[in-house]
Structure formats: C-alpha cells, structure tokens
Amino acid sequence: MPDTAPRTDVDWSRIADALAPVEVIDDPVTVKKRSRDFFWYSPILNAELRRSFGDLVVRPKTRQELAHVLAVAHAHGIPVTLRGGGTGNYGQAVPLQGGLIVETTAMNRILEIGEGFVRVEAGALMADINAALIPKGWEMAMFPSTQDIATIGGFVAGGSAGIGSVANGPLREKGNIIRLKVLSVEAAPVEHVFDGEEALRVHHAWGLNGAITEVTLRTVPTRDWVGCIAGFDSYRDAYSAGYALAAVPDAEIARKLCSVVDARIADFFPRLDAHVPKGRNLLVTLVPREHLEALRALVGGHDGVLHLAMDEAERQAAKLPHVFEFAYNHTTLQVLKSDRSATYQQIGVPDPADADRVARMRARQGEDVWPHHEFTRGGGTIYCADLPIVWFSTPERLAEINATYEADGFTVYDAHVHVIEGNHMQPDYRHLAWKKRLDPRGLLNPGKSLEWEKVRHLSADEIERLGPSGPNATET
Ligand SMILES: Cc1cc2nc3c(=O)[nH]c(=O)nc-3n(C[C@H](O)[C@H](O)[C@H](O)COP(=O)(O)OP(=O)(O)OC[C@H]3O[C@@H](n4cnc5c(N)ncnc54)[C@H](O)[C@@H]3O)c2cc1C
C-alpha cells in the first residue's frame, strides 16, 4: 500500500509566497470543502476519505500560471491534486497526502468552434460549452448529467460516457477526443500534445499523469431535442423498450439518452409528480422532434405510455429539470436527497438483449437493490450498465449483492473503491508509462494507483512494455 500520510514538514505560508502571483486560498473551511468530491455516495468511501484534506487551494487563470504552480510543487516535492468541479464519485479528486488542490475553473475560455469540433481550456464547464455551441448549430457529442458544475478537463480525466453516448459512443470511442494538451510536473513544466488514439493515455487517468490544459473534442450537429418520459407497468417491458430504442437505427429515432428506471426509484422524483403517474417503471430519453411519433409507437408496442414530452422552452416554462437529471448518476442523487442511507453500484450487463435475464436478476436481488439501466453504444455494439440503488446495511451484504451479480455473469465495477485499478479494471501501464515521463517524482494525486507504487522504479519504456488495458464505460 502507498504511504498516504500527509506531509507535516512543509511551511505552507512559504509555499503560498512562492506560488504568487497565482491566487491561493488558505482559509481552512474552503480548503476542507475543496478536498471533497461525491465520494460520500459510498458509505465505505465516506469512512475512508472524509478526513483527507489538502493544505492549500490554488486557482491558476492561465496555463503559464498553472506551469508556475507545477514548478513550485516539483521544487518542494509536494503533492498536487487537480480539481475541476469536484463531482467525481470515487474520491478521484480527494488529496490523500495533503498538498495543493489545483482548481482549474478559472481556466475556462472557449478557444475555437469549428466544423465538427470545439477547442476549450480544461476548466470550462460543459454547460457553458454547449451554450456556446448550440447557437452555431453544434453540441457536444456527449456530456455527463453534471454538465452544469463539471469541467471538461474533469470529464476527460475522470468520466467515461454520458448523454449522447447511446448515439456517439463513450469518450474513448475513436474520434471523440481529438486532441489533449497536458503539462508535465518538472522543474520547467513542458506542454505535451496527445492526438487521436494517443489521447487515451491521458483519458481516464484520474489526473495521475499530467495536468490537462486544453481539450479538443468532436461535436455533432444540434437538433430540436424533446425530453421524454414513458411509463410501464413492468420493469421487463420498460427494459425491453429501452433496448429496442437503443437498437433502432438513428434514421428512425436518433435518441441521445436511453435510461430505464425502476418504479421504486421513480417514486423519489417528486418534481415529476404533476406529469408522470406514481408506480410506473420509466424510460427516460431525448429524441429529435421529428422522431417523437416513432418513439410513441415504440413505447406503445411495449405496453407503455408516453407521459411527458417537452422541448427546451416547454421544460423551462414548466420549471422542470432536464430529463437527464433523472438518469445516469443523478438517479442516486435524487434518492439521496430524501434518504442518506442509499448508495449505488456499477454493474455490466452481459447480454443487453436478454431482458429475461435482467428481470430474473431484479427478482433475485430482492428489496434492497433497485435497478436502473443505461444503454450506450461503442464501435456499433450496444452496451448496458446497471446503476442500481442499493440500500446499504453492511459491507458483508454489499459483498453478497456483488456475488449474486457475478454468479450470473454480470460484472461488478465496484463504485466503493478509491484506487484507479479498483473498479474491476486491469491496470493500464501505458497510463503509468506517461506518468513516469510527465510526473517522474510521482507528485500527482499520490495514493490513487497501487500499480504505480510497484513500477515507479522502472523506466517509462519498461513500464510501457508491461502492456495495455482499457478503462470500462460502466463508470459514471
Ligand atoms: C450526480 C452525478 C452524476 C454523474 N453523471 C455522470 C455521467 O453521466 N457520466 C460520467 O462519465 N460521469 C458522471 N459523473 C461523474 C463526474 O461527474 C464526471 O466524471 C465529471 O465529468 C467530472 O468532472 P469534474 O470537473 O467534476 O471533475 P473532478 O471531480 O474535479 O475531477 C475528476 C478527476 O479528474 C482529475 N482532473 C480534473 N481536472 C483535471 C485536469 N485539468 N487535468 C488532469 N486531471 C484533472 C481530478 O484529479 C480527478 O481525478 C456523475 C457524478 C455525479 C455526482
């Protein structure tokens, strides 16, 4: 295990002086708040991480200021944790060994909008990027349900998929990330450029192997989207409709969201009370206006009813949240607003087309596990992840729930682990080879990679030769 003890031998006021003219926040309340992300979704991570705090928050406004911060950290050998909006779920942005929390939200300029791409600074909020793109006829190919408060740098470094991924694939799908610019942590930090497939060396590396300064992403033509919620008596019917919607050709229904939510979870959505009857299993989606009738027919064909269909203007007039705030990990948040004993898990569905197997698993798991499925597509294949609400009682019961999934071939990507190799993922040594090149002293987000502690004594090329593996799209 890595040494996760914070440094006690540092004169932080001296470090703050060295960081000038970059904005530094040393107010203990703010530093504590910025040391947290959404790890508290997990009672296990909450117990492990709630006492891990940084020492100073630093807010660079330009890449020159960021380079200065990284040079100071290198000179003094102090840990650096990059932070965007702090919406990650696994303590990704929690400083385990104290040090600098480098918040990127002041580096937020939208630099260029072109035919099929957008180039932005890493701290730009995704809602702001979409707001700039839409009047020009474009939108992000995908974004997380946290777009209002999450940064593009945090999404690329910590996220995997989102609204749009059922049409355009996850972030790692070829062509979605066009270019990343990344600063090293050295005496004189160098900006490296990662194009195309090379960008996957930095994507989903949890800020371990460089500070992303600039992101160029694929964009897609925007459409007149209608947010829709359909209701079904049975979960199996809702799931089957979801699968059919994910599988239908884009030319027939170009959905950019396809989420299925258990009726027991939907009962925790009071904002929908005036629009959606209680006790219904839901299909939550966004379709272009011209495909609304085709969606209505698909829903009817699975014994469902389309209860809600609102375009953006109607949604705002009705003072409703976006429909995607009843999808992805916002489902967990909606339940947690009423009852803090809820948590969740991340499950890969072995055969998304097999609705019977999904229905059997729902019955087998019992009353403390309520399913919620997200469909995505990658390389033309349909994937499905279950992000169930789990009513947490004990770690032993959680292990039993996981074992029940695994016994029937479902994969558990454990959401209750705070190391990058922990969510049932193979270590990606290509990430760690770049860490060796860009962060040779191992100052970035220390304690988050167990494998790094084993290989850090090797050269970058030796680490690279240990082989590749990829992060999984199930994480949210
Ligand atoms: C309610 C809820 C819903 C969510 N829905 C989704 C979803 O739909 N899809 C999804 O993929 N995720 C989802 N997430 C997880 C998370 O919101 C996303 O991954 C989000 O994009 C993270 O962005 P952020 O700015 O908050 O990153 P942070 O939490 O601030 O950081 C995430 C990781 O990236 C690193 N990092 C941040 N900025 C940089 C940088 N400039 N350079 C290098 N490393 C950096 C951090 O050190 C950390 O390891 C959800 C989380 C919540 C709480």
XYZ file of C-alpha atoms and ligand atoms in Angstrom:
529
model
C 0.000 0.000 0.000
C 1.243 3.531 -0.687
C 2.099 5.846 2.147
C -0.975 8.064 2.412
C 0.152 10.167 5.359
C 0.052 13.940 4.675
C 3.324 15.895 4.811
C 3.819 17.653 8.147
C 7.228 19.178 7.425
C 6.124 21.892 4.977
C 5.926 25.617 5.721
C 2.730 26.314 3.784
C 2.951 30.091 4.133
C 6.346 29.908 2.404
C 4.798 27.787 -0.349
C 1.946 30.318 -0.713
C 4.550 33.077 -1.152
C 6.370 31.029 -3.780
C 3.104 30.490 -5.676
C 2.473 34.253 -6.080
C 1.036 35.828 -8.187
C -1.308 32.810 -8.533
C -4.450 33.030 -6.359
C -4.060 30.906 -3.219
C -6.827 30.092 -0.729
C -5.700 29.003 2.734
C -8.977 29.534 4.611
C -9.387 26.125 6.336
C -13.151 25.873 5.684
C -12.730 26.415 1.942
C -9.720 24.081 1.797
C -11.756 21.354 3.518
C -14.718 21.839 1.184
C -12.498 21.683 -1.898
C -10.913 18.468 -0.572
C -14.185 16.606 -1.121
C -15.921 15.221 -4.164
C -19.014 12.977 -4.365
C -17.297 10.007 -2.626
C -19.921 10.382 0.102
C -22.353 8.462 -2.160
C -20.496 5.444 -0.784
C -20.640 4.786 2.971
C -17.435 2.778 2.569
C -15.538 5.606 0.848
C -17.075 8.130 3.227
C -15.478 6.348 6.164
C -12.142 6.073 4.338
C -11.855 9.555 2.828
C -13.753 12.078 4.897
C -10.669 13.027 6.898
C -8.367 13.516 3.890
C -7.689 17.187 3.276
C -5.364 19.291 1.169
C -3.295 22.165 2.580
C -3.838 24.979 0.055
C -6.233 25.622 -2.834
C -4.598 27.226 -5.865
C -6.576 28.808 -8.727
C -4.418 29.454 -11.811
C -6.037 31.611 -14.511
C -3.723 30.738 -17.398
C -1.539 27.821 -18.448
C 1.507 29.951 -17.578
C 0.178 30.273 -14.026
C -0.547 26.524 -13.937
C 3.011 25.812 -15.124
C 4.340 28.014 -12.321
C 2.242 26.090 -9.742
C 3.548 22.743 -11.016
C 7.150 24.009 -10.994
C 6.793 25.145 -7.351
C 5.281 21.766 -6.408
C 8.169 19.991 -8.128
C 10.795 22.153 -6.456
C 9.372 21.445 -2.992
C 8.279 17.839 -3.619
C 4.663 18.493 -2.601
C 1.584 16.559 -3.791
C -0.754 18.087 -6.391
C -4.385 17.103 -6.893
C -6.089 18.580 -9.965
C -9.703 19.535 -9.406
C -12.427 20.660 -11.791
C -15.972 20.729 -10.422
C -15.307 18.023 -7.820
C -18.218 15.831 -8.990
C -16.268 12.573 -9.278
C -17.721 9.613 -7.405
C -14.775 7.613 -6.153
C -12.737 10.233 -4.315
C -10.840 10.797 -7.552
C -10.142 14.425 -6.581
C -9.561 13.839 -2.850
C -5.978 14.608 -1.788
C -4.836 11.556 0.165
C -1.471 13.059 1.124
C -2.402 16.723 1.539
C -0.650 19.318 -0.600
C -2.012 21.594 -3.304
C -5.540 21.344 -4.660
C -5.232 22.947 -8.087
C -8.669 24.112 -9.122
C -8.928 24.705 -12.869
C -12.267 26.535 -13.058
C -10.658 29.920 -13.796
C -9.028 28.426 -16.928
C -12.344 28.318 -18.714
C -12.065 30.001 -22.115
C -13.744 28.580 -25.200
C -10.958 28.984 -27.721
C -12.361 27.799 -31.050
C -15.565 26.413 -32.518
C -15.231 24.832 -35.944
C -16.848 22.319 -38.261
C -17.352 19.262 -36.002
C -15.024 20.277 -33.178
C -14.617 22.558 -30.178
C -11.333 23.597 -28.536
C -11.530 24.752 -24.926
C -9.472 25.292 -21.795
C -9.701 22.395 -19.339
C -11.647 24.288 -16.677
C -14.603 25.202 -18.920
C -17.946 23.951 -17.632
C -19.695 21.638 -20.090
C -22.988 23.544 -19.846
C -21.094 26.669 -20.967
C -19.507 24.755 -23.858
C -22.917 23.503 -25.017
C -24.383 27.008 -24.604
C -21.673 28.386 -26.885
C -22.039 25.568 -29.431
C -25.829 25.412 -29.848
C -26.353 28.870 -31.459
C -23.719 27.836 -34.025
C -25.609 24.624 -34.836
C -23.426 22.187 -32.838
C -23.434 20.390 -29.490
C -21.067 18.146 -27.550
C -21.157 14.539 -28.803
C -21.690 13.544 -25.171
C -21.648 15.131 -21.723
C -22.318 13.909 -18.179
C -25.525 14.679 -16.303
C -23.401 17.006 -14.127
C -22.739 19.370 -17.047
C -23.790 22.457 -15.033
C -20.954 22.147 -12.493
C -18.431 19.710 -14.018
C -15.457 20.743 -16.168
C -14.395 19.277 -19.469
C -10.926 18.507 -18.042
C -12.514 16.591 -15.145
C -14.786 14.678 -17.531
C -11.888 13.651 -19.770
C -9.681 12.745 -16.771
C -12.350 11.125 -14.600
C -15.501 10.341 -16.592
C -16.348 7.916 -19.329
C -19.730 8.382 -21.007
C -22.940 10.340 -20.768
C -25.838 11.908 -22.581
C -25.090 11.284 -26.258
C -23.161 8.040 -25.728
C -26.059 5.864 -26.943
C -25.619 7.611 -30.313
C -21.956 8.645 -30.374
C -20.175 6.162 -28.115
C -18.209 6.755 -24.922
C -15.437 9.340 -24.650
C -12.837 6.771 -25.643
C -14.586 5.935 -28.943
C -12.347 6.770 -31.895
C -12.723 10.417 -32.930
C -14.491 11.668 -29.797
C -11.346 13.081 -28.170
C -9.400 14.834 -30.927
C -6.520 16.409 -29.014
C -5.356 16.971 -25.437
C -2.645 19.331 -24.243
C -1.029 18.303 -20.979
C 1.585 19.935 -18.723
C 4.276 17.874 -17.015
C 5.376 18.291 -13.394
C 9.046 19.132 -13.756
C 11.416 21.956 -12.847
C 10.310 23.620 -16.095
C 6.929 22.048 -16.999
C 6.546 21.150 -20.677
C 3.244 21.087 -22.570
C 2.785 17.793 -24.448
C 0.250 17.271 -27.251
C -1.692 13.975 -27.483
C -3.601 13.439 -30.746
C -6.324 10.880 -31.508
C -5.654 7.443 -30.025
C -2.673 8.843 -28.089
C -5.102 10.966 -26.058
C -6.365 7.734 -24.464
C -3.076 7.659 -22.488
C -4.397 10.632 -20.511
C -8.143 9.965 -20.695
C -9.493 8.395 -17.500
C -6.113 8.551 -15.741
C -7.605 10.465 -12.768
C -5.108 13.334 -13.134
C -2.230 10.991 -12.312
C -0.121 11.593 -15.392
C -0.201 15.294 -16.200
C -2.335 18.425 -15.943
C -4.689 18.786 -18.895
C -4.670 22.396 -20.086
C -6.652 22.201 -23.311
C -9.180 19.808 -24.828
C -10.367 19.459 -28.449
C -13.485 17.308 -28.796
C -15.757 16.136 -31.574
C -19.067 17.957 -31.804
C -22.224 16.877 -33.627
C -24.996 18.911 -35.297
C -27.539 20.011 -32.696
C -31.212 19.081 -33.085
C -34.570 20.175 -31.743
C -34.489 17.790 -28.778
C -37.613 16.758 -26.900
C -37.155 15.349 -23.387
C -39.455 12.335 -22.950
C -40.511 10.047 -20.113
C -42.597 6.934 -20.764
C -44.170 4.707 -18.100
C -44.612 0.904 -17.988
C -46.334 -1.441 -15.557
C -43.486 -3.944 -15.574
C -39.735 -3.359 -15.386
C -39.190 -6.021 -18.010
C -41.341 -4.093 -20.526
C -39.543 -0.834 -19.727
C -36.183 -2.567 -20.197
C -37.256 -4.184 -23.482
C -38.431 -0.809 -24.779
C -35.077 0.665 -23.716
C -33.156 -1.997 -25.587
C -35.338 -1.563 -28.677
C -34.788 2.202 -28.556
C -31.013 1.773 -28.205
C -31.007 -0.652 -31.164
C -33.251 1.277 -33.569
C -31.363 2.916 -36.498
C -30.548 6.606 -35.966
C -32.524 7.476 -39.087
C -35.704 6.215 -37.391
C -35.184 7.517 -33.830
C -31.966 9.417 -33.136
C -32.160 9.193 -29.316
C -29.266 10.623 -27.351
C -30.301 9.202 -23.975
C -31.801 5.813 -23.164
C -32.295 5.144 -19.435
C -34.620 2.714 -17.682
C -35.549 3.415 -14.051
C -37.277 1.099 -11.569
C -40.666 2.379 -10.305
C -39.388 2.328 -6.718
C -36.624 4.776 -7.674
C -39.062 6.916 -9.679
C -41.118 7.368 -6.510
C -38.202 9.551 -5.307
C -38.745 12.029 -8.184
C -41.306 14.476 -6.655
C -40.550 17.103 -9.333
C -42.295 14.794 -11.832
C -45.455 14.307 -9.759
C -47.638 16.592 -11.911
C -46.516 14.865 -15.119
C -45.828 11.166 -14.512
C -48.148 8.836 -12.542
C -46.646 7.145 -9.476
C -45.737 3.459 -9.543
C -44.504 3.409 -13.144
C -41.207 1.975 -14.385
C -39.698 4.693 -16.564
C -37.942 5.024 -19.884
C -36.160 8.393 -19.940
C -34.957 9.682 -23.304
C -34.229 12.642 -25.560
C -35.334 12.399 -29.203
C -35.442 14.901 -32.081
C -38.887 16.463 -32.529
C -39.383 14.758 -35.918
C -38.942 11.322 -34.256
C -41.475 11.859 -31.460
C -44.264 9.879 -33.119
C -41.927 6.983 -33.886
C -40.947 6.949 -30.193
C -44.615 6.987 -29.154
C -45.215 3.938 -31.384
C -42.184 2.094 -29.988
C -43.323 2.759 -26.413
C -46.893 1.650 -27.225
C -45.527 -1.520 -28.801
C -44.067 -2.446 -25.383
C -47.310 -1.700 -23.472
C -46.057 1.696 -22.329
C -47.452 5.234 -22.361
C -45.542 8.415 -23.192
C -46.351 10.597 -20.175
C -44.068 13.564 -20.763
C -42.663 15.180 -23.918
C -41.232 18.695 -23.623
C -38.819 20.694 -25.715
C -36.379 23.055 -24.035
C -38.736 26.064 -23.994
C -41.590 23.984 -22.554
C -39.287 22.488 -19.928
C -38.141 25.916 -18.797
C -41.725 27.224 -18.703
C -42.734 24.214 -16.563
C -39.700 24.848 -14.289
C -38.634 21.210 -14.604
C -35.068 19.887 -14.528
C -33.599 18.380 -17.713
C -34.792 14.783 -18.159
C -31.176 13.632 -17.848
C -31.338 14.683 -14.191
C -33.471 11.526 -13.780
C -30.784 9.413 -15.455
C -27.114 8.457 -15.048
C -25.860 9.053 -11.518
C -28.450 11.750 -10.938
C -30.875 8.916 -10.076
C -28.752 8.179 -6.995
C -28.623 11.869 -6.137
C -32.428 12.192 -6.348
C -32.833 9.316 -3.871
C -30.069 10.607 -1.576
C -31.886 13.943 -1.322
C -34.583 12.100 0.677
C -32.640 9.312 2.349
C -28.903 9.291 3.005
C -28.794 5.512 3.596
C -28.985 4.846 -0.151
C -25.928 4.115 -2.223
C -25.336 2.524 -5.634
C -23.251 0.025 -7.561
C -21.957 -0.272 -11.150
C -22.838 -3.454 -12.997
C -22.061 -4.539 -16.544
C -24.950 -6.435 -18.177
C -23.519 -9.456 -20.041
C -26.087 -9.562 -22.860
C -28.093 -6.323 -23.156
C -30.628 -8.015 -25.471
C -31.602 -10.577 -22.804
C -34.449 -8.830 -20.943
C -35.462 -12.080 -19.196
C -32.047 -12.421 -17.556
C -32.240 -8.804 -16.383
C -35.739 -9.373 -14.980
C -34.585 -12.563 -13.215
C -31.672 -10.726 -11.619
C -34.025 -7.973 -10.426
C -36.192 -10.576 -8.704
C -33.185 -12.438 -7.271
C -31.586 -9.334 -5.721
C -34.574 -8.617 -3.505
C -35.886 -5.488 -1.870
C -32.627 -3.662 -1.141
C -31.459 -3.467 -4.786
C -33.467 -1.380 -7.265
C -32.217 -1.465 -10.875
C -31.613 1.425 -13.254
C -30.109 0.694 -16.657
C -28.196 2.954 -19.051
C -27.744 1.936 -22.670
C -24.710 3.115 -24.656
C -23.096 2.160 -27.939
C -19.432 1.589 -28.688
C -17.996 0.542 -32.044
C -21.551 -0.183 -33.187
C -22.240 -2.593 -30.296
C -24.932 -1.907 -27.682
C -23.739 -1.914 -24.081
C -25.843 -1.741 -20.963
C -24.841 -0.779 -17.430
C -26.995 -1.221 -14.364
C -26.518 1.522 -11.759
C -28.859 0.140 -9.088
C -29.831 1.932 -5.917
C -28.533 -0.206 -3.076
C -29.998 0.246 0.401
C -26.785 -0.127 2.340
C -26.818 -2.192 5.515
C -23.358 -3.761 5.947
C -20.236 -4.286 3.826
C -20.995 -8.023 4.040
C -24.438 -7.574 2.487
C -22.898 -5.408 -0.263
C -20.401 -8.212 -0.948
C -23.316 -10.674 -1.118
C -25.147 -8.439 -3.633
C -21.981 -8.256 -5.739
C -21.561 -12.030 -5.569
C -25.161 -12.557 -6.721
C -24.476 -10.462 -9.825
C -21.199 -12.215 -10.539
C -22.653 -15.696 -10.115
C -24.900 -14.998 -13.117
C -22.159 -13.500 -15.307
C -22.806 -9.816 -14.556
C -19.633 -7.758 -13.966
C -19.244 -5.615 -10.854
C -17.235 -2.403 -11.421
C -17.068 -1.618 -7.746
C -18.019 2.004 -7.030
C -16.762 1.726 -3.453
C -13.018 1.739 -4.147
C -10.792 4.822 -4.381
C -7.828 3.494 -6.385
C -7.826 3.588 -10.166
C -7.227 -0.137 -10.527
C -10.010 -0.863 -8.057
C -13.219 -0.797 -10.119
C -12.535 -4.265 -11.503
C -10.229 -2.685 -14.066
C -6.924 -4.020 -15.267
C -4.024 -1.651 -14.600
C -3.190 0.403 -17.683
C 0.580 0.542 -17.774
C 0.509 2.896 -20.770
C -1.033 5.478 -18.411
C 1.683 4.779 -15.885
C 4.456 4.980 -18.509
C 3.274 8.507 -19.267
C 3.129 9.214 -15.551
C 6.794 8.283 -15.366
C 7.534 10.669 -18.256
C 5.347 13.580 -17.138
C 5.414 13.199 -13.358
C 8.705 11.443 -12.560
C 8.557 12.342 -8.857
C 5.033 10.873 -8.527
C 3.520 14.084 -7.138
C 0.182 13.969 -8.978
C -2.752 12.553 -6.989
C -0.498 10.248 -4.897
C -2.051 7.118 -3.415
C -4.612 6.610 -6.208
C -2.664 3.954 -8.150
C -1.432 0.843 -6.367
C 0.366 -0.326 -9.507
C 2.386 2.905 -9.698
C 3.936 2.112 -6.343
C 5.080 -1.237 -7.789
C 6.522 0.067 -11.063
C 7.755 3.588 -10.311
C 11.372 2.391 -10.058
C 11.266 1.201 -13.708
C 11.937 3.364 -16.768
C 8.967 4.667 -18.774
C 9.757 2.257 -21.620
C 9.931 -0.697 -19.223
C 6.542 0.255 -17.769
C 5.070 0.654 -21.265
C 6.171 -2.885 -22.145
C 4.015 -4.277 -19.302
C 1.088 -3.839 -21.638
C -2.203 -2.072 -22.213
C -5.697 -2.427 -20.923
C -8.643 -0.067 -21.006
C -10.972 1.593 -18.540
C -14.584 0.494 -18.715
C -17.544 2.574 -19.841
C -19.660 1.453 -16.921
C -18.218 4.065 -14.612
C -20.235 7.192 -14.154
C -24.875 13.245 -9.860
C -23.706 12.752 -10.671
C -23.905 12.375 -11.989
C -22.819 11.946 -12.771
N -23.048 11.582 -14.067
C -22.000 11.183 -14.824
C -22.192 10.816 -16.190
O -23.287 10.953 -16.729
N -21.122 10.359 -16.883
C -19.863 10.292 -16.331
O -18.900 9.885 -17.003
N -19.650 10.683 -15.062
C -20.681 11.119 -14.303
N -20.444 11.502 -13.006
C -19.065 11.584 -12.514
C -18.486 13.033 -12.756
O -19.477 13.993 -12.637
C -17.963 13.237 -14.126
O -16.914 12.378 -14.380
C -17.476 14.685 -14.315
O -17.320 14.958 -15.637
C -16.224 15.046 -13.546
O -15.896 16.402 -13.817
P -15.359 17.347 -12.675
O -14.945 18.661 -13.274
O -16.305 17.448 -11.550
O -14.065 16.531 -12.233
P -13.392 16.322 -10.772
O -14.294 15.516 -9.910
O -12.990 17.673 -10.270
O -12.123 15.501 -11.191
C -12.239 14.188 -11.681
C -10.828 13.602 -11.856
O -10.168 14.314 -12.899
C -8.950 14.909 -12.425
N -8.822 16.207 -13.096
C -9.678 17.262 -13.040
N -9.232 18.249 -13.837
C -8.083 17.807 -14.411
C -7.147 18.375 -15.322
N -7.292 19.603 -15.830
N -6.064 17.621 -15.690
C -5.881 16.372 -15.198
N -6.731 15.807 -14.327
C -7.818 16.506 -13.944
C -9.106 15.002 -10.923
O -7.851 14.973 -10.266
C -9.933 13.752 -10.627
O -9.082 12.643 -10.544
C -21.515 11.903 -12.207
C -21.323 12.282 -10.880
C -22.393 12.710 -10.113
C -22.132 13.135 -8.692
